[in-house]
Amino acid sequence: MIAAALRADIWRGILRSGQPLRQDEIAANFGVSKIPVREALFQLKAEGLVTFFSNRGAVVSELSLAEVAEIFAMRTALEVMALQRALPGLTIADLARGEEILVALDHERDTARWSDLNWQFHATLYQPASMPRLMETVKTLHYNVSRYLILYLAGMEYQPISQAEHREILGACRRGDTQEATRLLQQHLALASEHLITFLAER
């Protein structure tokens, strides 16, 4: 619960890059001891959202433009592999779940919730690959760039573009067209990376 609350605050920009995360203050806010707070911070560290320094304690991690580009390059390679492996095993229920998530995304205005649903959509398409280590890595990469993507979402009309791309990917999956589905996924991630890096550079 603590990790989820802190993650949402990081995603929304309430907790900003480089901001200290003082365990005693967080514990007081949640009415708990420092032990669950420390565990939550270590969980967020594993997700790349928190960094520990010997002289400063825990702080919100900060990514450079080069790191954002690297994360998207890794996501593209891994997610294309996951979709290629998963597509033959996608069921009618998986595809229906994907459409259900997209409908929820159409009406979601909370950017942190939008980002979470976005991950759920992609994860639904990749799950049949049965590659849990790859999925965990991709999820971590997703969390790493989500807070920057949320800044972009808040400042630009990106949701309709992303949703149109999602539906094209889902349509190719319904047809069982692996080549087209992976091409569309590569294009989707490349455009997201390009737009986000340009947006961050201008800021």
PDB file of N, CA, C and O in Angstrom, residues 139-182:
ATOM      1  N   LYS A 139       8.165  -4.555 -17.135  1.00  0.00           N
ATOM      2  CA  LYS A 139       7.349  -3.797 -16.186  1.00  0.00           C
ATOM      3  C   LYS A 139       8.193  -2.735 -15.467  1.00  0.00           C
ATOM      4  O   LYS A 139       7.763  -1.592 -15.309  1.00  0.00           O
ATOM      5  N   THR A 140       9.405  -3.122 -15.067  1.00  0.00           N
ATOM      6  CA  THR A 140      10.310  -2.177 -14.407  1.00  0.00           C
ATOM      7  C   THR A 140      10.666  -1.028 -15.341  1.00  0.00           C
ATOM      8  O   THR A 140      10.677   0.142 -14.934  1.00  0.00           O
ATOM      9  N   LEU A 141      10.947  -1.342 -16.597  1.00  0.00           N
ATOM     10  CA  LEU A 141      11.271  -0.304 -17.578  1.00  0.00           C
ATOM     11  C   LEU A 141      10.079   0.631 -17.788  1.00  0.00           C
ATOM     12  O   LEU A 141      10.241   1.845 -17.911  1.00  0.00           O
ATOM     13  N   HIS A 142       8.900   0.043 -17.831  1.00  0.00           N
ATOM     14  CA  HIS A 142       7.675   0.846 -17.978  1.00  0.00           C
ATOM     15  C   HIS A 142       7.552   1.822 -16.817  1.00  0.00           C
ATOM     16  O   HIS A 142       7.283   3.018 -17.016  1.00  0.00           O
ATOM     17  N   TYR A 143       7.724   1.330 -15.598  1.00  0.00           N
ATOM     18  CA  TYR A 143       7.613   2.187 -14.417  1.00  0.00           C
ATOM     19  C   TYR A 143       8.661   3.302 -14.442  1.00  0.00           C
ATOM     20  O   TYR A 143       8.419   4.412 -13.981  1.00  0.00           O
ATOM     21  N   ASN A 144       9.849   2.992 -14.962  1.00  0.00           N
ATOM     22  CA  ASN A 144      10.924   3.979 -15.007  1.00  0.00           C
ATOM     23  C   ASN A 144      10.558   5.212 -15.814  1.00  0.00           C
ATOM     24  O   ASN A 144      10.926   6.326 -15.448  1.00  0.00           O
ATOM     25  N   VAL A 145       9.880   5.023 -16.933  1.00  0.00           N
ATOM     26  CA  VAL A 145       9.570   6.171 -17.804  1.00  0.00           C
ATOM     27  C   VAL A 145       8.159   6.704 -17.617  1.00  0.00           C
ATOM     28  O   VAL A 145       7.817   7.747 -18.175  1.00  0.00           O
ATOM     29  N   SER A 146       7.346   6.020 -16.811  1.00  0.00           N
ATOM     30  CA  SER A 146       5.947   6.427 -16.671  1.00  0.00           C
ATOM     31  C   SER A 146       5.792   7.850 -16.177  1.00  0.00           C
ATOM     32  O   SER A 146       4.958   8.605 -16.662  1.00  0.00           O
ATOM     33  N   ARG A 147       6.612   8.241 -15.183  1.00  0.00           N
ATOM     34  CA  ARG A 147       6.440   9.588 -14.612  1.00  0.00           C
ATOM     35  C   ARG A 147       6.749  10.660 -15.644  1.00  0.00           C
ATOM     36  O   ARG A 147       6.130  11.726 -15.654  1.00  0.00           O
ATOM     37  N   TYR A 148       7.704  10.395 -16.554  1.00  0.00           N
ATOM     38  CA  TYR A 148       8.025  11.356 -17.601  1.00  0.00           C
ATOM     39  C   TYR A 148       6.928  11.361 -18.662  1.00  0.00           C
ATOM     40  O   TYR A 148       6.567  12.407 -19.195  1.00  0.00           O
ATOM     41  N   LEU A 149       6.391  10.166 -18.939  1.00  0.00           N
ATOM     42  CA  LEU A 149       5.300  10.075 -19.908  1.00  0.00           C
ATOM     43  C   LEU A 149       4.069  10.804 -19.391  1.00  0.00           C
ATOM     44  O   LEU A 149       3.352  11.460 -20.150  1.00  0.00           O
ATOM     45  N   ILE A 150       3.841  10.740 -18.069  1.00  0.00           N
ATOM     46  CA  ILE A 150       2.698  11.425 -17.479  1.00  0.00           C
ATOM     47  C   ILE A 150       2.840  12.935 -17.624  1.00  0.00           C
ATOM     48  O   ILE A 150       1.869  13.643 -17.895  1.00  0.00           O
ATOM     49  N   LEU A 151       4.052  13.460 -17.450  1.00  0.00           N
ATOM     50  CA  LEU A 151       4.295  14.888 -17.684  1.00  0.00           C
ATOM     51  C   LEU A 151       3.913  15.253 -19.113  1.00  0.00           C
ATOM     52  O   LEU A 151       3.299  16.289 -19.373  1.00  0.00           O
ATOM     53  N   TYR A 152       4.288  14.390 -20.044  1.00  0.00           N
ATOM     54  CA  TYR A 152       3.979  14.618 -21.455  1.00  0.00           C
ATOM     55  C   TYR A 152       2.470  14.544 -21.692  1.00  0.00           C
ATOM     56  O   TYR A 152       1.889  15.382 -22.388  1.00  0.00           O
ATOM     57  N   LEU A 153       1.822  13.542 -21.070  1.00  0.00           N
ATOM     58  CA  LEU A 153       0.383  13.380 -21.223  1.00  0.00           C
ATOM     59  C   LEU A 153      -0.369  14.607 -20.722  1.00  0.00           C
ATOM     60  O   LEU A 153      -1.364  15.026 -21.303  1.00  0.00           O
ATOM     61  N   ALA A 154       0.146  15.166 -19.628  1.00  0.00           N
ATOM     62  CA  ALA A 154      -0.521  16.327 -19.038  1.00  0.00           C
ATOM     63  C   ALA A 154      -0.397  17.564 -19.925  1.00  0.00           C
ATOM     64  O   ALA A 154      -1.257  18.442 -19.906  1.00  0.00           O
ATOM     65  N   GLY A 155       0.671  17.618 -20.717  1.00  0.00           N
ATOM     66  CA  GLY A 155       0.917  18.813 -21.509  1.00  0.00           C
ATOM     67  C   GLY A 155       0.509  18.694 -22.966  1.00  0.00           C
ATOM     68  O   GLY A 155       0.433  19.688 -23.679  1.00  0.00           O
ATOM     69  N   MET A 156       0.215  17.491 -23.427  1.00  0.00           N
ATOM     70  CA  MET A 156      -0.064  17.289 -24.843  1.00  0.00           C
ATOM     71  C   MET A 156      -1.287  16.391 -25.016  1.00  0.00           C
ATOM     72  O   MET A 156      -1.662  15.643 -24.121  1.00  0.00           O
ATOM     73  N   GLU A 157      -1.895  16.442 -26.202  1.00  0.00           N
ATOM     74  CA  GLU A 157      -3.041  15.579 -26.503  1.00  0.00           C
ATOM     75  C   GLU A 157      -2.521  14.254 -27.076  1.00  0.00           C
ATOM     76  O   GLU A 157      -2.742  13.933 -28.250  1.00  0.00           O
ATOM     77  N   TYR A 158      -1.843  13.491 -26.228  1.00  0.00           N
ATOM     78  CA  TYR A 158      -1.223  12.262 -26.702  1.00  0.00           C
ATOM     79  C   TYR A 158      -2.151  11.053 -26.594  1.00  0.00           C
ATOM     80  O   TYR A 158      -2.033  10.112 -27.362  1.00  0.00           O
ATOM     81  N   GLN A 159      -3.088  11.078 -25.636  1.00  0.00           N
ATOM     82  CA  GLN A 159      -3.926   9.901 -25.412  1.00  0.00           C
ATOM     83  C   GLN A 159      -4.649   9.407 -26.661  1.00  0.00           C
ATOM     84  O   GLN A 159      -4.616   8.204 -26.948  1.00  0.00           O
ATOM     85  N   PRO A 160      -5.319  10.290 -27.441  1.00  0.00           N
ATOM     86  CA  PRO A 160      -6.030   9.787 -28.632  1.00  0.00           C
ATOM     87  C   PRO A 160      -5.093   9.123 -29.641  1.00  0.00           C
ATOM     88  O   PRO A 160      -5.456   8.121 -30.267  1.00  0.00           O
ATOM     89  N   ILE A 161      -3.882   9.661 -29.787  1.00  0.00           N
ATOM     90  CA  ILE A 161      -2.903   9.068 -30.716  1.00  0.00           C
ATOM     91  C   ILE A 161      -2.505   7.684 -30.225  1.00  0.00           C
ATOM     92  O   ILE A 161      -2.499   6.706 -30.982  1.00  0.00           O
ATOM     93  N   SER A 162      -2.167   7.607 -28.937  1.00  0.00           N
ATOM     94  CA  SER A 162      -1.755   6.333 -28.352  1.00  0.00           C
ATOM     95  C   SER A 162      -2.875   5.304 -28.449  1.00  0.00           C
ATOM     96  O   SER A 162      -2.636   4.133 -28.775  1.00  0.00           O
ATOM     97  N   GLN A 163      -4.102   5.735 -28.191  1.00  0.00           N
ATOM     98  CA  GLN A 163      -5.237   4.810 -28.248  1.00  0.00           C
ATOM     99  C   GLN A 163      -5.474   4.274 -29.657  1.00  0.00           C
ATOM    100  O   GLN A 163      -5.792   3.097 -29.853  1.00  0.00           O
ATOM    101  N   ALA A 164      -5.320   5.134 -30.649  1.00  0.00           N
ATOM    102  CA  ALA A 164      -5.474   4.691 -32.036  1.00  0.00           C
ATOM    103  C   ALA A 164      -4.418   3.635 -32.367  1.00  0.00           C
ATOM    104  O   ALA A 164      -4.711   2.613 -33.021  1.00  0.00           O
ATOM    105  N   GLU A 165      -3.197   3.857 -31.893  1.00  0.00           N
ATOM    106  CA  GLU A 165      -2.120   2.890 -32.127  1.00  0.00           C
ATOM    107  C   GLU A 165      -2.386   1.582 -31.389  1.00  0.00           C
ATOM    108  O   GLU A 165      -2.138   0.490 -31.917  1.00  0.00           O
ATOM    109  N   HIS A 166      -2.902   1.687 -30.160  1.00  0.00           N
ATOM    110  CA  HIS A 166      -3.248   0.480 -29.396  1.00  0.00           C
ATOM    111  C   HIS A 166      -4.265  -0.365 -30.156  1.00  0.00           C
ATOM    112  O   HIS A 166      -4.148  -1.601 -30.231  1.00  0.00           O
ATOM    113  N   ARG A 167      -5.268   0.293 -30.711  1.00  0.00           N
ATOM    114  CA  ARG A 167      -6.332  -0.448 -31.396  1.00  0.00           C
ATOM    115  C   ARG A 167      -5.814  -1.085 -32.699  1.00  0.00           C
ATOM    116  O   ARG A 167      -6.280  -2.160 -33.099  1.00  0.00           O
ATOM    117  N   GLU A 168      -4.867  -0.434 -33.341  1.00  0.00           N
ATOM    118  CA  GLU A 168      -4.260  -1.039 -34.531  1.00  0.00           C
ATOM    119  C   GLU A 168      -3.480  -2.301 -34.151  1.00  0.00           C
ATOM    120  O   GLU A 168      -3.542  -3.327 -34.848  1.00  0.00           O
ATOM    121  N   ILE A 169      -2.745  -2.227 -33.053  1.00  0.00           N
ATOM    122  CA  ILE A 169      -1.988  -3.397 -32.575  1.00  0.00           C
ATOM    123  C   ILE A 169      -2.947  -4.521 -32.218  1.00  0.00           C
ATOM    124  O   ILE A 169      -2.742  -5.683 -32.607  1.00  0.00           O
ATOM    125  N   LEU A 170      -4.012  -4.194 -31.477  1.00  0.00           N
ATOM    126  CA  LEU A 170      -4.981  -5.212 -31.082  1.00  0.00           C
ATOM    127  C   LEU A 170      -5.653  -5.829 -32.304  1.00  0.00           C
ATOM    128  O   LEU A 170      -5.879  -7.043 -32.359  1.00  0.00           O
ATOM    129  N   GLY A 171      -5.955  -5.014 -33.320  1.00  0.00           N
ATOM    130  CA  GLY A 171      -6.568  -5.529 -34.540  1.00  0.00           C
ATOM    131  C   GLY A 171      -5.667  -6.518 -35.253  1.00  0.00           C
ATOM    132  O   GLY A 171      -6.123  -7.572 -35.727  1.00  0.00           O
ATOM    133  N   ALA A 172      -4.370  -6.219 -35.332  1.00  0.00           N
ATOM    134  CA  ALA A 172      -3.420  -7.140 -35.966  1.00  0.00           C
ATOM    135  C   ALA A 172      -3.318  -8.438 -35.168  1.00  0.00           C
ATOM    136  O   ALA A 172      -3.189  -9.525 -35.751  1.00  0.00           O
ATOM    137  N   CYS A 173      -3.394  -8.334 -33.841  1.00  0.00           N
ATOM    138  CA  CYS A 173      -3.372  -9.542 -33.001  1.00  0.00           C
ATOM    139  C   CYS A 173      -4.610 -10.394 -33.246  1.00  0.00           C
ATOM    140  O   CYS A 173      -4.527 -11.627 -33.303  1.00  0.00           O
ATOM    141  N   ARG A 174      -5.767  -9.749 -33.395  1.00  0.00           N
ATOM    142  CA  ARG A 174      -7.006 -10.494 -33.687  1.00  0.00           C
ATOM    143  C   ARG A 174      -6.883 -11.274 -34.988  1.00  0.00           C
ATOM    144  O   ARG A 174      -7.379 -12.394 -35.099  1.00  0.00           O
ATOM    145  N   ARG A 175      -6.215 -10.664 -35.965  1.00  0.00           N
ATOM    146  CA  ARG A 175      -6.047 -11.324 -37.267  1.00  0.00           C
ATOM    147  C   ARG A 175      -4.941 -12.381 -37.243  1.00  0.00           C
ATOM    148  O   ARG A 175      -4.767 -13.103 -38.225  1.00  0.00           O
ATOM    149  N   GLY A 176      -4.194 -12.418 -36.159  1.00  0.00           N
ATOM    150  CA  GLY A 176      -3.080 -13.361 -36.062  1.00  0.00           C
ATOM    151  C   GLY A 176      -1.912 -12.964 -36.939  1.00  0.00           C
ATOM    152  O   GLY A 176      -1.087 -13.804 -37.296  1.00  0.00           O
ATOM    153  N   ASP A 177      -1.819 -11.683 -37.282  1.00  0.00           N
ATOM    154  CA  ASP A 177      -0.759 -11.182 -38.165  1.00  0.00           C
ATOM    155  C   ASP A 177       0.427 -10.733 -37.308  1.00  0.00           C
ATOM    156  O   ASP A 177       0.529  -9.566 -36.920  1.00  0.00           O
ATOM    157  N   THR A 178       1.329 -11.665 -37.046  1.00  0.00           N
ATOM    158  CA  THR A 178       2.461 -11.385 -36.164  1.00  0.00           C
ATOM    159  C   THR A 178       3.356 -10.290 -36.724  1.00  0.00           C
ATOM    160  O   THR A 178       3.799  -9.389 -35.991  1.00  0.00           O
ATOM    161  N   GLN A 179       3.634 -10.341 -38.011  1.00  0.00           N
ATOM    162  CA  GLN A 179       4.528  -9.362 -38.628  1.00  0.00           C
ATOM    163  C   GLN A 179       3.972  -7.947 -38.505  1.00  0.00           C
ATOM    164  O   GLN A 179       4.691  -7.009 -38.150  1.00  0.00           O
ATOM    165  N   GLU A 180       2.679  -7.791 -38.780  1.00  0.00           N
ATOM    166  CA  GLU A 180       2.065  -6.468 -38.705  1.00  0.00           C
ATOM    167  C   GLU A 180       1.944  -6.003 -37.251  1.00  0.00           C
ATOM    168  O   GLU A 180       2.177  -4.824 -36.948  1.00  0.00           O
ATOM    169  N   ALA A 181       1.592  -6.912 -36.363  1.00  0.00           N
ATOM    170  CA  ALA A 181       1.443  -6.552 -34.951  1.00  0.00           C
ATOM    171  C   ALA A 181       2.768  -6.064 -34.368  1.00  0.00           C
ATOM    172  O   ALA A 181       2.809  -5.053 -33.659  1.00  0.00           O
ATOM    173  N   THR A 182       3.856  -6.773 -34.682  1.00  0.00           N
ATOM    174  CA  THR A 182       5.158  -6.356 -34.146  1.00  0.00           C
ATOM    175  C   THR A 182       5.646  -5.067 -34.814  1.00  0.00           C
ATOM    176  O   THR A 182       6.275  -4.234 -34.167  1.00  0.00           O
TER     177      THR A 182
END
